Amino acid sequence: VMAPFIDFRQDRRSRKPLPGTNGTEMAIVKAQASWSEAIANLMRYVAKVDYLVHLDGHSHLATTHFERVGIEVIDVTTAHVMIADLQAREIIDDKLENVLCGVDFRNLALIDNISKTYGYSTAIIRKWREAINGGLRSQTRHELVYGNVSGKRVILMDDMISSGGTLVHTVDLLIANGAKEIVVCASHAVFSGREYYAQLQQLLKYDK
């Protein structure tokens, strides 16, 4: 099975106990891979699928579900293709030093591989969720924990842009740390939900 785009997340809100509260305080989270286990069983035992090939898979948990039933998962990255295209169109050049950065720790291994391949330096962003309103809601925090982006061009790599919220916060953080130019690369630019247009406008305010 060749599946260029799969998003195993769900929109239904679910609650998760906050650490150290013995279940007395809950945070609203969006569950990952909520249906992939059932799909994996159907694909393997009904459709007799042996291989699943997809682009920049979004869920490690989903991958384990497929592998558990004997389906080999082949995750093909578009990152090298995107970098090559940027170079061919001269969007990235030698006028500024290039720094490769991901939106969180999840794609750190890929970022490290590409930066070594092309000789770019690396920046690392930490992203985590923080409970607010007594655990009824959560908000995402971002922190630049490694790398110098001041006066440089940041090539920001993401696998999936959902609403664009993470992207906006990440770009704001990089600008605050002195990034001169930011080039956003994403395998799947979904921009779903009701706020995607506002998120895009927030990003475009930096486009001079």
PDB file of C-alpha atoms in Angstrom:
ATOM      1  CA  VAL A   1       0.000   0.000   0.000  1.00  0.00           C
ATOM      2  CA  MET A   2       1.341   3.410  -1.000  1.00  0.00           C
ATOM      3  CA  ALA A   3      -0.156   6.127   1.198  1.00  0.00           C
ATOM      4  CA  PRO A   4       1.495   9.522   0.589  1.00  0.00           C
ATOM      5  CA  PHE A   5      -0.515  11.204   3.333  1.00  0.00           C
ATOM      6  CA  ILE A   6      -1.799   9.705   6.572  1.00  0.00           C
ATOM      7  CA  ASP A   7      -2.777  11.624   9.693  1.00  0.00           C
ATOM      8  CA  PHE A   8      -3.465   9.276  12.601  1.00  0.00           C
ATOM      9  CA  ARG A   9      -4.545  12.023  14.968  1.00  0.00           C
ATOM     10  CA  GLN A  10      -8.148  12.548  15.993  1.00  0.00           C
ATOM     11  CA  ASP A  11     -10.101  15.750  16.568  1.00  0.00           C
ATOM     12  CA  ARG A  12     -12.164  14.383  19.472  1.00  0.00           C
ATOM     13  CA  ARG A  13     -10.819  15.755  22.734  1.00  0.00           C
ATOM     14  CA  SER A  14      -9.703  13.264  25.358  1.00  0.00           C
ATOM     15  CA  ARG A  15      -8.469  13.770  28.897  1.00  0.00           C
ATOM     16  CA  LYS A  16      -5.103  12.728  30.281  1.00  0.00           C
ATOM     17  CA  PRO A  17      -4.071  12.784  33.970  1.00  0.00           C
ATOM     18  CA  LEU A  18      -1.395  15.309  34.847  1.00  0.00           C
ATOM     19  CA  PRO A  19       1.786  13.773  36.327  1.00  0.00           C
ATOM     20  CA  GLY A  20       1.904  13.763  40.117  1.00  0.00           C
ATOM     21  CA  THR A  21      -1.823  14.385  40.650  1.00  0.00           C
ATOM     22  CA  ASN A  22      -2.964  10.760  41.035  1.00  0.00           C
ATOM     23  CA  GLY A  23      -5.610  11.395  38.426  1.00  0.00           C
ATOM     24  CA  THR A  24      -7.235  14.269  40.291  1.00  0.00           C
ATOM     25  CA  GLU A  25      -6.236  16.850  37.641  1.00  0.00           C
ATOM     26  CA  MET A  26      -6.770  16.254  33.942  1.00  0.00           C
ATOM     27  CA  ALA A  27      -5.544  18.031  30.834  1.00  0.00           C
ATOM     28  CA  ILE A  28      -7.359  18.000  27.517  1.00  0.00           C
ATOM     29  CA  VAL A  29      -5.190  16.481  24.815  1.00  0.00           C
ATOM     30  CA  LYS A  30      -5.658  15.219  21.287  1.00  0.00           C
ATOM     31  CA  ALA A  31      -4.956  11.513  21.177  1.00  0.00           C
ATOM     32  CA  GLN A  32      -2.434  10.182  18.698  1.00  0.00           C
ATOM     33  CA  ALA A  33      -2.990   7.108  16.528  1.00  0.00           C
ATOM     34  CA  SER A  34      -6.478   6.552  17.892  1.00  0.00           C
ATOM     35  CA  TRP A  35      -7.566   4.263  15.073  1.00  0.00           C
ATOM     36  CA  SER A  36      -4.374   2.903  13.520  1.00  0.00           C
ATOM     37  CA  GLU A  37      -4.399  -0.378  15.470  1.00  0.00           C
ATOM     38  CA  ALA A  38      -7.779  -1.383  14.018  1.00  0.00           C
ATOM     39  CA  ILE A  39      -6.719  -0.310  10.514  1.00  0.00           C
ATOM     40  CA  ALA A  40      -3.482  -2.296  10.826  1.00  0.00           C
ATOM     41  CA  ASN A  41      -5.407  -5.480  11.635  1.00  0.00           C
ATOM     42  CA  LEU A  42      -7.785  -4.983   8.698  1.00  0.00           C
ATOM     43  CA  MET A  43      -4.941  -4.277   6.293  1.00  0.00           C
ATOM     44  CA  ARG A  44      -2.919  -7.292   7.386  1.00  0.00           C
ATOM     45  CA  TYR A  45      -5.535  -9.989   7.926  1.00  0.00           C
ATOM     46  CA  VAL A  46      -8.273  -8.944   5.497  1.00  0.00           C
ATOM     47  CA  ALA A  47      -6.408  -7.163   2.689  1.00  0.00           C
ATOM     48  CA  LYS A  48      -3.210  -9.227   3.197  1.00  0.00           C
ATOM     49  CA  VAL A  49      -0.976  -6.138   3.092  1.00  0.00           C
ATOM     50  CA  ASP A  50       2.759  -6.751   3.505  1.00  0.00           C
ATOM     51  CA  TYR A  51       4.162  -3.233   3.125  1.00  0.00           C
ATOM     52  CA  LEU A  52       2.989   0.286   3.935  1.00  0.00           C
ATOM     53  CA  VAL A  53       4.897   3.116   2.245  1.00  0.00           C
ATOM     54  CA  HIS A  54       4.172   6.695   3.285  1.00  0.00           C
ATOM     55  CA  LEU A  55       5.786  10.129   3.311  1.00  0.00           C
ATOM     56  CA  ASP A  56       7.106  11.594   6.552  1.00  0.00           C
ATOM     57  CA  GLY A  57       4.857   9.592   8.858  1.00  0.00           C
ATOM     58  CA  HIS A  58       3.383  11.653  11.639  1.00  0.00           C
ATOM     59  CA  SER A  59       2.935   9.043  14.370  1.00  0.00           C
ATOM     60  CA  HIS A  60       5.552   6.688  15.791  1.00  0.00           C
ATOM     61  CA  LEU A  61       2.804   4.908  17.742  1.00  0.00           C
ATOM     62  CA  ALA A  62       0.924   4.138  14.524  1.00  0.00           C
ATOM     63  CA  THR A  63       4.095   2.667  13.030  1.00  0.00           C
ATOM     64  CA  THR A  64       4.400   0.256  15.953  1.00  0.00           C
ATOM     65  CA  HIS A  65       0.765  -0.837  15.408  1.00  0.00           C
ATOM     66  CA  PHE A  66       1.491  -1.789  11.790  1.00  0.00           C
ATOM     67  CA  GLU A  67       4.785  -3.484  12.576  1.00  0.00           C
ATOM     68  CA  ARG A  68       3.189  -5.472  15.415  1.00  0.00           C
ATOM     69  CA  VAL A  69       0.902  -7.292  12.960  1.00  0.00           C
ATOM     70  CA  GLY A  70       3.707  -7.940  10.488  1.00  0.00           C
ATOM     71  CA  ILE A  71       3.364  -5.008   8.073  1.00  0.00           C
ATOM     72  CA  GLU A  72       6.710  -3.505   7.151  1.00  0.00           C
ATOM     73  CA  VAL A  73       6.529   0.298   7.274  1.00  0.00           C
ATOM     74  CA  ILE A  74       8.709   2.256   4.851  1.00  0.00           C
ATOM     75  CA  ASP A  75       8.839   5.937   5.754  1.00  0.00           C
ATOM     76  CA  VAL A  76      10.099   8.011   2.828  1.00  0.00           C
ATOM     77  CA  THR A  77      11.160  11.553   3.633  1.00  0.00           C
ATOM     78  CA  THR A  78      10.656  14.490   1.300  1.00  0.00           C
ATOM     79  CA  ALA A  79      13.240  16.591   3.131  1.00  0.00           C
ATOM     80  CA  HIS A  80      16.108  16.046   0.667  1.00  0.00           C
ATOM     81  CA  VAL A  81      13.797  16.754  -2.275  1.00  0.00           C
ATOM     82  CA  MET A  82      12.695  20.040  -0.694  1.00  0.00           C
ATOM     83  CA  ILE A  83      16.278  21.149   0.000  1.00  0.00           C
ATOM     84  CA  ALA A  84      17.325  20.291  -3.552  1.00  0.00           C
ATOM     85  CA  ASP A  85      14.365  22.267  -4.926  1.00  0.00           C
ATOM     86  CA  LEU A  86      15.222  25.302  -2.791  1.00  0.00           C
ATOM     87  CA  GLN A  87      18.785  25.190  -4.088  1.00  0.00           C
ATOM     88  CA  ALA A  88      17.685  24.779  -7.715  1.00  0.00           C
ATOM     89  CA  ARG A  89      15.364  27.781  -7.468  1.00  0.00           C
ATOM     90  CA  GLU A  90      18.098  29.769  -5.669  1.00  0.00           C
ATOM     91  CA  ILE A  91      15.820  30.463  -2.712  1.00  0.00           C
ATOM     92  CA  ILE A  92      18.693  29.553  -0.421  1.00  0.00           C
ATOM     93  CA  ASP A  93      22.106  30.908  -1.374  1.00  0.00           C
ATOM     94  CA  ASP A  94      25.455  31.852   0.147  1.00  0.00           C
ATOM     95  CA  LYS A  95      24.433  35.403   1.093  1.00  0.00           C
ATOM     96  CA  LEU A  96      23.324  34.146   4.504  1.00  0.00           C
ATOM     97  CA  GLU A  97      24.480  31.230   6.616  1.00  0.00           C
ATOM     98  CA  ASN A  98      21.889  28.441   6.578  1.00  0.00           C
ATOM     99  CA  VAL A  99      20.674  26.898   9.826  1.00  0.00           C
ATOM    100  CA  LEU A 100      18.485  23.796   9.753  1.00  0.00           C
ATOM    101  CA  CYS A 101      15.783  23.561  12.412  1.00  0.00           C
ATOM    102  CA  GLY A 102      12.795  21.357  13.259  1.00  0.00           C
ATOM    103  CA  VAL A 103       9.653  22.385  15.104  1.00  0.00           C
ATOM    104  CA  ASP A 104      10.324  19.949  17.980  1.00  0.00           C
ATOM    105  CA  PHE A 105      12.470  16.995  19.080  1.00  0.00           C
ATOM    106  CA  ARG A 106      10.444  14.507  17.035  1.00  0.00           C
ATOM    107  CA  ASN A 107      12.355  15.044  13.770  1.00  0.00           C
ATOM    108  CA  LEU A 108      15.742  15.729  15.348  1.00  0.00           C
ATOM    109  CA  ALA A 109      17.363  12.650  13.760  1.00  0.00           C
ATOM    110  CA  LEU A 110      16.258  13.803  10.301  1.00  0.00           C
ATOM    111  CA  ILE A 111      17.462  17.360  10.934  1.00  0.00           C
ATOM    112  CA  ASP A 112      20.846  16.050  12.059  1.00  0.00           C
ATOM    113  CA  ASN A 113      21.181  13.880   8.936  1.00  0.00           C
ATOM    114  CA  ILE A 114      20.298  16.687   6.511  1.00  0.00           C
ATOM    115  CA  SER A 115      22.513  19.259   8.229  1.00  0.00           C
ATOM    116  CA  LYS A 116      25.504  16.915   7.921  1.00  0.00           C
ATOM    117  CA  THR A 117      24.666  16.128   4.288  1.00  0.00           C
ATOM    118  CA  TYR A 118      24.524  19.777   3.218  1.00  0.00           C
ATOM    119  CA  GLY A 119      26.970  21.264   5.706  1.00  0.00           C
ATOM    120  CA  TYR A 120      24.379  23.408   7.507  1.00  0.00           C
ATOM    121  CA  SER A 121      24.487  24.254  11.183  1.00  0.00           C
ATOM    122  CA  THR A 122      21.640  23.109  13.429  1.00  0.00           C
ATOM    123  CA  ALA A 123      19.153  24.714  15.799  1.00  0.00           C
ATOM    124  CA  ILE A 124      16.948  22.726  18.180  1.00  0.00           C
ATOM    125  CA  ILE A 125      13.537  23.795  19.470  1.00  0.00           C
ATOM    126  CA  ARG A 126      11.848  22.179  22.433  1.00  0.00           C
ATOM    127  CA  LYS A 127       8.044  22.055  22.374  1.00  0.00           C
ATOM    128  CA  TRP A 128       5.887  20.965  25.301  1.00  0.00           C
ATOM    129  CA  ARG A 129       2.328  21.267  26.572  1.00  0.00           C
ATOM    130  CA  GLU A 130       1.523  23.130  29.761  1.00  0.00           C
ATOM    131  CA  ALA A 131      -1.759  22.724  31.636  1.00  0.00           C
ATOM    132  CA  ILE A 132      -3.848  25.856  32.264  1.00  0.00           C
ATOM    133  CA  ASN A 133      -7.208  26.560  33.899  1.00  0.00           C
ATOM    134  CA  GLY A 134      -6.733  23.800  36.428  1.00  0.00           C
ATOM    135  CA  GLY A 135      -5.910  21.243  33.771  1.00  0.00           C
ATOM    136  CA  LEU A 136      -9.045  21.820  31.738  1.00  0.00           C
ATOM    137  CA  ARG A 137      -6.967  23.157  28.850  1.00  0.00           C
ATOM    138  CA  SER A 138      -3.379  23.014  27.713  1.00  0.00           C
ATOM    139  CA  GLN A 139      -1.189  25.413  25.770  1.00  0.00           C
ATOM    140  CA  THR A 140       1.943  24.761  23.794  1.00  0.00           C
ATOM    141  CA  ARG A 141       5.263  26.302  24.814  1.00  0.00           C
ATOM    142  CA  HIS A 142       8.371  26.651  22.643  1.00  0.00           C
ATOM    143  CA  GLU A 143      12.012  27.233  23.547  1.00  0.00           C
ATOM    144  CA  LEU A 144      15.190  27.487  21.476  1.00  0.00           C
ATOM    145  CA  VAL A 145      17.512  25.192  23.400  1.00  0.00           C
ATOM    146  CA  TYR A 146      20.431  24.884  20.986  1.00  0.00           C
ATOM    147  CA  GLY A 147      21.975  26.805  18.110  1.00  0.00           C
ATOM    148  CA  ASN A 148      22.540  30.398  17.065  1.00  0.00           C
ATOM    149  CA  VAL A 149      20.073  31.795  14.502  1.00  0.00           C
ATOM    150  CA  SER A 150      20.909  35.483  14.862  1.00  0.00           C
ATOM    151  CA  GLY A 151      21.475  37.119  11.472  1.00  0.00           C
ATOM    152  CA  LYS A 152      21.092  33.792   9.683  1.00  0.00           C
ATOM    153  CA  ARG A 153      18.640  32.045   7.372  1.00  0.00           C
ATOM    154  CA  VAL A 154      16.650  29.332   9.155  1.00  0.00           C
ATOM    155  CA  ILE A 155      15.316  26.437   7.075  1.00  0.00           C
ATOM    156  CA  LEU A 156      12.413  25.254   9.211  1.00  0.00           C
ATOM    157  CA  MET A 157      11.427  21.634   8.564  1.00  0.00           C
ATOM    158  CA  ASP A 158       8.051  20.172   9.558  1.00  0.00           C
ATOM    159  CA  ASP A 159       6.257  17.001   8.528  1.00  0.00           C
ATOM    160  CA  MET A 160       2.723  18.313   8.923  1.00  0.00           C
ATOM    161  CA  ILE A 161       1.203  21.771   9.341  1.00  0.00           C
ATOM    162  CA  SER A 162      -2.245  21.196  10.806  1.00  0.00           C
ATOM    163  CA  SER A 163      -3.776  24.479  11.957  1.00  0.00           C
ATOM    164  CA  GLY A 164      -0.528  26.423  11.648  1.00  0.00           C
ATOM    165  CA  GLY A 165      -0.439  27.326  15.347  1.00  0.00           C
ATOM    166  CA  THR A 166       2.869  25.580  16.077  1.00  0.00           C
ATOM    167  CA  LEU A 167       4.379  27.154  12.987  1.00  0.00           C
ATOM    168  CA  VAL A 168       3.347  30.664  14.062  1.00  0.00           C
ATOM    169  CA  HIS A 169       4.825  30.225  17.547  1.00  0.00           C
ATOM    170  CA  THR A 170       8.016  28.745  16.127  1.00  0.00           C
ATOM    171  CA  VAL A 171       8.498  31.576  13.628  1.00  0.00           C
ATOM    172  CA  ASP A 172       7.825  34.152  16.368  1.00  0.00           C
ATOM    173  CA  LEU A 173      10.475  32.460  18.521  1.00  0.00           C
ATOM    174  CA  LEU A 174      13.057  32.426  15.733  1.00  0.00           C
ATOM    175  CA  ILE A 175      12.421  36.094  14.906  1.00  0.00           C
ATOM    176  CA  ALA A 176      12.777  36.967  18.589  1.00  0.00           C
ATOM    177  CA  ASN A 177      16.165  35.232  18.553  1.00  0.00           C
ATOM    178  CA  GLY A 178      17.365  37.329  15.622  1.00  0.00           C
ATOM    179  CA  ALA A 179      16.718  35.131  12.577  1.00  0.00           C
ATOM    180  CA  LYS A 180      17.218  37.220   9.423  1.00  0.00           C
ATOM    181  CA  GLU A 181      15.232  34.988   7.087  1.00  0.00           C
ATOM    182  CA  ILE A 182      13.015  31.925   7.550  1.00  0.00           C
ATOM    183  CA  VAL A 183      12.162  29.369   4.874  1.00  0.00           C
ATOM    184  CA  VAL A 184       9.358  26.989   5.865  1.00  0.00           C
ATOM    185  CA  CYS A 185       9.336  23.450   4.442  1.00  0.00           C
ATOM    186  CA  ALA A 186       6.512  20.993   5.134  1.00  0.00           C
ATOM    187  CA  SER A 187       5.571  17.671   3.579  1.00  0.00           C
ATOM    188  CA  HIS A 188       1.874  18.164   4.284  1.00  0.00           C
ATOM    189  CA  ALA A 189       0.590  21.734   4.570  1.00  0.00           C
ATOM    190  CA  VAL A 190      -2.953  20.893   5.696  1.00  0.00           C
ATOM    191  CA  PHE A 191      -4.013  24.177   7.352  1.00  0.00           C
ATOM    192  CA  SER A 192      -7.175  22.658   8.794  1.00  0.00           C
ATOM    193  CA  GLY A 193      -9.635  24.089  11.277  1.00  0.00           C
ATOM    194  CA  ARG A 194     -11.334  27.445  11.573  1.00  0.00           C
ATOM    195  CA  GLU A 195      -8.254  29.508  12.398  1.00  0.00           C
ATOM    196  CA  TYR A 196      -5.959  28.561   9.543  1.00  0.00           C
ATOM    197  CA  TYR A 197      -6.530  31.807   7.601  1.00  0.00           C
ATOM    198  CA  ALA A 198      -5.655  33.921  10.645  1.00  0.00           C
ATOM    199  CA  GLN A 199      -2.567  31.770  11.229  1.00  0.00           C
ATOM    200  CA  LEU A 200      -1.450  32.287   7.638  1.00  0.00           C
ATOM    201  CA  GLN A 201      -1.915  36.035   7.939  1.00  0.00           C
ATOM    202  CA  GLN A 202       0.153  35.978  11.118  1.00  0.00           C
ATOM    203  CA  LEU A 203       2.990  34.279   9.219  1.00  0.00           C
ATOM    204  CA  LEU A 204       2.757  36.535   6.191  1.00  0.00           C
ATOM    205  CA  LYS A 205       3.252  39.650   8.297  1.00  0.00           C
ATOM    206  CA  TYR A 206       6.973  38.757   8.293  1.00  0.00           C
ATOM    207  CA  ASP A 207       7.148  38.421   4.511  1.00  0.00           C
ATOM    208  CA  LYS A 208       8.830  41.568   3.242  1.00  0.00           C
TER     209      LYS A 208
END
